[in-house]
Amino acid sequence: MPLNTIALELVPPNLDRGPDHVRDEAHKIVALAAKSGMSGRIGHIMIPGMIEEEGDRPVEMQPKMDVLDYWTDLRTGLDGVRALCTQVTAFHDEVALRARLTDLNAAGFDGVIFVGVPRTMNDGDGNGVAPADAMAKFDELVTHRGVILIPTREAEQDRFDVKCAKGATFGMTQLLYSDAITGFLSDFARTSPHRPEILLSFGFVPKMEGRVGLIDWLIRDAGNETVAREQAFVRKLATSDPDTKRRLLVDLYEKIIDGVADLGFPLSVHFEAPYGVSGPAFDTFAEMLAYWSP
């Protein structure tokens, strides 16, 4: 069965923030959802397992709460909401990874997105289990097994097809700032028999992005013209007034939904606010859902 969900991404806080901060964050989510008309609509919280990446990350990485600890504290304030997470597999052997996945199941995680090595490393690096192998090894343990889908990445069609053949049940896209996913899924539908669920990811861009550049860094792919156009769109969003920004993001959402709705893939949506949740972010997400909702 597909997840058929609206997922909101929340990044684990720095370790020094403590459980009171987590409970306050849950209360904030509830209040923002009520104010924007999204009460009861968020089905899952998607929690990324954070690891060290390149040293040029615009926002310095501080030690973060573990995904399990974060969800344990957060869930008490979010009645009826379940969890998804990303899990880096490349640094866990099979025994350790099985134990981790068992703990995630017990804590109420409905799905796990298997993630590979950071961009500073090559595919296959690490002494653990590759994401594609993890999907095959743990199919009896994890019902919803996900992978990251980057429609602008070279050779992604073949990469995604292999992961589906290995047992991926869904793909969560990278943040979408163009409609490249429509062409990607159209081609994939013609060439592959696999029809995994697709979690379409949309991210709010606050004014702060123009100064910090975190989203630009998250989506970057040197020499990729499609990504360069997406980065230019992100810069435009960062400098736009609130009404224009919301219209541009909702227009993109509508264009993508219209392009992929009839291709035969189960669809869910995944919302991100990389600089933290806010009223404008929730208002934008609510307007998107007014056009189409899983």
mmCIF file of C-alpha atoms in Angstrom, residues 37-229:
data_model
loop_
_atom_site.group_PDB
_atom_site.id
_atom_site.type_symbol
_atom_site.label_atom_id
_atom_site.label_comp_id
_atom_site.label_asym_id
_atom_site.label_seq_id
_atom_site.Cartn_x
_atom_site.Cartn_y
_atom_site.Cartn_z
ATOM 1 C CA GLY A 37 -5.948 25.463 7.714
ATOM 2 C CA MET A 38 -3.698 22.388 7.706
ATOM 3 C CA SER A 39 -4.816 20.875 11.020
ATOM 4 C CA GLY A 40 -5.032 17.113 10.761
ATOM 5 C CA ARG A 41 -3.545 17.030 7.268
ATOM 6 C CA ILE A 42 0.101 16.273 8.047
ATOM 7 C CA GLY A 43 0.425 12.491 8.003
ATOM 8 C CA HIS A 44 4.142 12.125 8.617
ATOM 9 C CA ILE A 45 7.152 13.986 9.924
ATOM 10 C CA MET A 46 10.186 13.246 7.762
ATOM 11 C CA ILE A 47 13.365 13.386 9.857
ATOM 12 C CA PRO A 48 16.723 13.372 8.049
ATOM 13 C CA GLY A 49 19.613 11.562 9.671
ATOM 14 C CA MET A 50 22.271 14.275 9.601
ATOM 15 C CA ILE A 51 25.924 13.498 8.885
ATOM 16 C CA GLU A 52 28.991 15.622 8.250
ATOM 17 C CA GLU A 53 29.356 16.723 4.629
ATOM 18 C CA GLU A 54 31.521 19.231 2.777
ATOM 19 C CA GLY A 55 33.320 21.845 4.803
ATOM 20 C CA ASP A 56 31.755 24.639 2.740
ATOM 21 C CA ARG A 57 28.233 23.965 4.056
ATOM 22 C CA PRO A 58 26.730 27.468 4.497
ATOM 23 C CA VAL A 59 25.257 26.601 7.894
ATOM 24 C CA GLU A 60 27.804 24.995 10.205
ATOM 25 C CA MET A 61 26.984 21.457 11.271
ATOM 26 C CA GLN A 62 26.722 21.101 15.016
ATOM 27 C CA PRO A 63 26.149 17.750 16.800
ATOM 28 C CA LYS A 64 22.479 16.866 16.302
ATOM 29 C CA MET A 65 19.965 14.855 18.281
ATOM 30 C CA ASP A 66 19.634 11.300 17.059
ATOM 31 C CA VAL A 67 16.582 10.681 14.886
ATOM 32 C CA LEU A 68 15.129 8.214 17.394
ATOM 33 C CA ASP A 69 15.577 10.534 20.387
ATOM 34 C CA TYR A 70 14.125 13.467 18.466
ATOM 35 C CA TRP A 71 11.028 11.554 17.399
ATOM 36 C CA THR A 72 10.492 10.158 20.899
ATOM 37 C CA ASP A 73 10.281 13.694 22.296
ATOM 38 C CA LEU A 74 8.437 15.195 19.316
ATOM 39 C CA ARG A 75 5.669 12.642 18.883
ATOM 40 C CA THR A 76 4.083 13.352 22.258
ATOM 41 C CA GLY A 77 2.897 16.706 20.917
ATOM 42 C CA LEU A 78 1.739 15.498 17.499
ATOM 43 C CA ASP A 79 -1.274 13.233 17.929
ATOM 44 C CA GLY A 80 -1.916 10.853 15.057
ATOM 45 C CA VAL A 81 1.244 11.738 13.130
ATOM 46 C CA ARG A 82 3.707 9.035 12.127
ATOM 47 C CA ALA A 83 7.342 9.263 11.055
ATOM 48 C CA LEU A 84 9.652 8.717 8.112
ATOM 49 C CA CYS A 85 13.405 9.169 8.140
ATOM 50 C CA THR A 86 16.542 8.959 6.074
ATOM 51 C CA GLN A 87 19.155 6.440 7.151
ATOM 52 C CA VAL A 88 22.720 6.467 5.883
ATOM 53 C CA THR A 89 23.648 2.822 5.295
ATOM 54 C CA ALA A 90 27.240 3.033 4.068
ATOM 55 C CA PHE A 91 28.765 3.164 7.551
ATOM 56 C CA HIS A 92 26.784 0.305 9.150
ATOM 57 C CA ASP A 93 27.449 -3.376 8.619
ATOM 58 C CA GLU A 94 24.439 -5.647 8.123
ATOM 59 C CA VAL A 95 24.097 -6.575 11.798
ATOM 60 C CA ALA A 96 24.246 -2.992 13.035
ATOM 61 C CA LEU A 97 21.891 -1.769 10.308
ATOM 62 C CA ARG A 98 19.347 -4.480 11.108
ATOM 63 C CA ALA A 99 19.398 -3.464 14.768
ATOM 64 C CA ARG A 100 18.920 0.190 13.822
ATOM 65 C CA LEU A 101 15.983 -0.558 11.520
ATOM 66 C CA THR A 102 14.370 -2.722 14.198
ATOM 67 C CA ASP A 103 14.575 0.196 16.636
ATOM 68 C CA LEU A 104 13.070 2.566 14.056
ATOM 69 C CA ASN A 105 10.165 0.179 13.500
ATOM 70 C CA ALA A 106 9.502 -0.051 17.218
ATOM 71 C CA ALA A 107 9.474 3.746 17.530
ATOM 72 C CA GLY A 108 6.738 4.206 14.929
ATOM 73 C CA PHE A 109 8.652 4.922 11.728
ATOM 74 C CA ASP A 110 6.510 3.865 8.768
ATOM 75 C CA GLY A 111 9.243 4.166 6.172
ATOM 76 C CA VAL A 112 12.995 4.545 5.797
ATOM 77 C CA ILE A 113 14.811 6.281 2.962
ATOM 78 C CA PHE A 114 18.149 4.571 2.420
ATOM 79 C CA VAL A 115 20.877 7.116 1.730
ATOM 80 C CA GLY A 116 24.400 6.638 0.427
ATOM 81 C CA VAL A 117 27.642 8.461 1.031
ATOM 82 C CA PRO A 118 28.097 12.266 1.092
ATOM 83 C CA ARG A 119 29.019 14.090 -2.094
ATOM 84 C CA THR A 120 32.680 14.124 -1.023
ATOM 85 C CA MET A 121 32.801 10.327 -1.411
ATOM 86 C CA ASN A 122 32.224 7.975 -4.328
ATOM 87 C CA ASP A 123 29.373 5.480 -4.671
ATOM 88 C CA GLY A 124 30.477 2.249 -3.029
ATOM 89 C CA ASP A 125 32.708 3.956 -0.471
ATOM 90 C CA GLY A 126 32.210 3.099 3.179
ATOM 91 C CA ASN A 127 32.474 -0.256 4.905
ATOM 92 C CA GLY A 128 28.730 -0.753 5.348
ATOM 93 C CA VAL A 129 25.754 -1.685 3.175
ATOM 94 C CA ALA A 130 25.010 0.120 -0.087
ATOM 95 C CA PRO A 131 21.470 1.628 -0.247
ATOM 96 C CA ALA A 132 20.369 -0.626 -3.107
ATOM 97 C CA ASP A 133 21.600 -3.716 -1.258
ATOM 98 C CA ALA A 134 19.887 -2.577 1.937
ATOM 99 C CA MET A 135 16.532 -2.521 0.170
ATOM 100 C CA ALA A 136 16.927 -6.118 -0.873
ATOM 101 C CA LYS A 137 18.309 -7.324 2.463
ATOM 102 C CA PHE A 138 15.671 -5.702 4.673
ATOM 103 C CA ASP A 139 12.510 -6.021 2.612
ATOM 104 C CA GLU A 140 10.904 -8.170 5.321
ATOM 105 C CA LEU A 141 11.767 -5.625 8.026
ATOM 106 C CA VAL A 142 10.925 -2.295 6.366
ATOM 107 C CA THR A 143 7.639 -2.141 4.451
ATOM 108 C CA HIS A 144 8.173 1.274 2.865
ATOM 109 C CA ARG A 145 11.735 1.394 1.530
ATOM 110 C CA GLY A 146 12.702 4.687 -0.071
ATOM 111 C CA VAL A 147 15.492 6.235 -2.079
ATOM 112 C CA ILE A 148 16.429 9.791 -2.978
ATOM 113 C CA LEU A 149 15.435 10.737 -6.525
ATOM 114 C CA ILE A 150 17.320 13.621 -8.180
ATOM 115 C CA PRO A 151 15.709 14.137 -11.615
ATOM 116 C CA THR A 152 18.456 16.484 -12.801
ATOM 117 C CA ARG A 153 21.322 14.086 -12.013
ATOM 118 C CA GLU A 154 23.186 12.388 -14.872
ATOM 119 C CA ALA A 155 22.234 8.715 -15.392
ATOM 120 C CA GLU A 156 19.482 8.962 -12.760
ATOM 121 C CA GLN A 157 17.027 6.976 -14.907
ATOM 122 C CA ASP A 158 19.226 3.871 -14.792
ATOM 123 C CA ARG A 159 20.144 4.419 -11.148
ATOM 124 C CA PHE A 160 16.487 4.696 -10.111
ATOM 125 C CA ASP A 161 15.490 1.658 -12.173
ATOM 126 C CA VAL A 162 18.137 -0.485 -10.454
ATOM 127 C CA LYS A 163 16.995 0.636 -7.013
ATOM 128 C CA CYS A 164 13.384 -0.160 -7.879
ATOM 129 C CA ALA A 165 14.408 -3.610 -9.088
ATOM 130 C CA LYS A 166 16.213 -4.108 -5.775
ATOM 131 C CA GLY A 167 13.025 -3.373 -3.856
ATOM 132 C CA ALA A 168 12.537 0.379 -3.460
ATOM 133 C CA THR A 169 8.848 1.103 -2.915
ATOM 134 C CA PHE A 170 9.094 4.890 -3.118
ATOM 135 C CA GLY A 171 11.371 7.712 -4.183
ATOM 136 C CA MET A 172 11.606 11.052 -2.407
ATOM 137 C CA THR A 173 12.717 13.761 -4.780
ATOM 138 C CA GLN A 174 15.327 16.360 -4.135
ATOM 139 C CA LEU A 175 13.824 19.822 -3.621
ATOM 140 C CA LEU A 176 12.031 20.752 -6.853
ATOM 141 C CA TYR A 177 12.616 24.216 -8.283
ATOM 142 C CA SER A 178 11.792 23.329 -11.878
ATOM 143 C CA ASP A 179 9.483 20.863 -13.607
ATOM 144 C CA ALA A 180 12.364 18.536 -14.595
ATOM 145 C CA ILE A 181 10.618 15.761 -12.652
ATOM 146 C CA THR A 182 7.784 15.694 -15.197
ATOM 147 C CA GLY A 183 10.072 14.791 -18.070
ATOM 148 C CA PHE A 184 11.981 12.366 -15.882
ATOM 149 C CA LEU A 185 8.879 10.433 -14.809
ATOM 150 C CA SER A 186 7.399 10.538 -18.316
ATOM 151 C CA ASP A 187 10.548 8.900 -19.687
ATOM 152 C CA PHE A 188 10.737 6.467 -16.776
ATOM 153 C CA ALA A 189 7.123 5.405 -17.328
ATOM 154 C CA ARG A 190 7.909 4.617 -20.966
ATOM 155 C CA THR A 191 11.077 2.648 -20.291
ATOM 156 C CA SER A 192 10.549 0.901 -16.930
ATOM 157 C CA PRO A 193 7.813 -1.394 -15.605
ATOM 158 C CA HIS A 194 8.314 -0.055 -12.065
ATOM 159 C CA ARG A 195 5.760 2.313 -10.558
ATOM 160 C CA PRO A 196 7.055 3.256 -7.098
ATOM 161 C CA GLU A 197 5.340 5.936 -5.062
ATOM 162 C CA ILE A 198 6.853 9.398 -5.580
ATOM 163 C CA LEU A 199 7.144 11.894 -2.740
ATOM 164 C CA LEU A 200 7.320 15.254 -4.504
ATOM 165 C CA SER A 201 9.447 17.659 -2.438
ATOM 166 C CA PHE A 202 8.731 21.377 -2.296
ATOM 167 C CA GLY A 203 10.673 23.843 -0.205
ATOM 168 C CA PHE A 204 9.897 27.343 1.019
ATOM 169 C CA VAL A 205 12.547 29.977 0.229
ATOM 170 C CA PRO A 206 12.773 32.817 2.786
ATOM 171 C CA LYS A 207 14.571 36.110 2.265
ATOM 172 C CA MET A 208 17.458 34.740 4.343
ATOM 173 C CA GLU A 209 18.423 32.428 1.468
ATOM 174 C CA GLY A 210 19.806 35.416 -0.426
ATOM 175 C CA ARG A 211 22.330 35.964 2.344
ATOM 176 C CA VAL A 212 23.086 32.394 3.416
ATOM 177 C CA GLY A 213 22.644 30.223 0.313
ATOM 178 C CA LEU A 214 21.734 26.948 2.041
ATOM 179 C CA ILE A 215 19.194 25.849 -0.587
ATOM 180 C CA ASP A 216 21.594 26.803 -3.374
ATOM 181 C CA TRP A 217 24.160 24.534 -1.732
ATOM 182 C CA LEU A 218 21.688 21.693 -1.214
ATOM 183 C CA ILE A 219 20.727 21.466 -4.907
ATOM 184 C CA ARG A 220 24.045 22.373 -6.524
ATOM 185 C CA ASP A 221 25.554 20.236 -9.283
ATOM 186 C CA ALA A 222 28.524 21.925 -10.933
ATOM 187 C CA GLY A 223 28.225 22.169 -14.712
ATOM 188 C CA ASN A 224 24.563 21.131 -14.790
ATOM 189 C CA GLU A 225 22.633 23.773 -16.765
ATOM 190 C CA THR A 226 19.226 22.621 -15.503
ATOM 191 C CA VAL A 227 20.370 22.966 -11.909
ATOM 192 C CA ALA A 228 21.888 26.368 -12.675
ATOM 193 C CA ARG A 229 18.439 27.520 -13.837
#
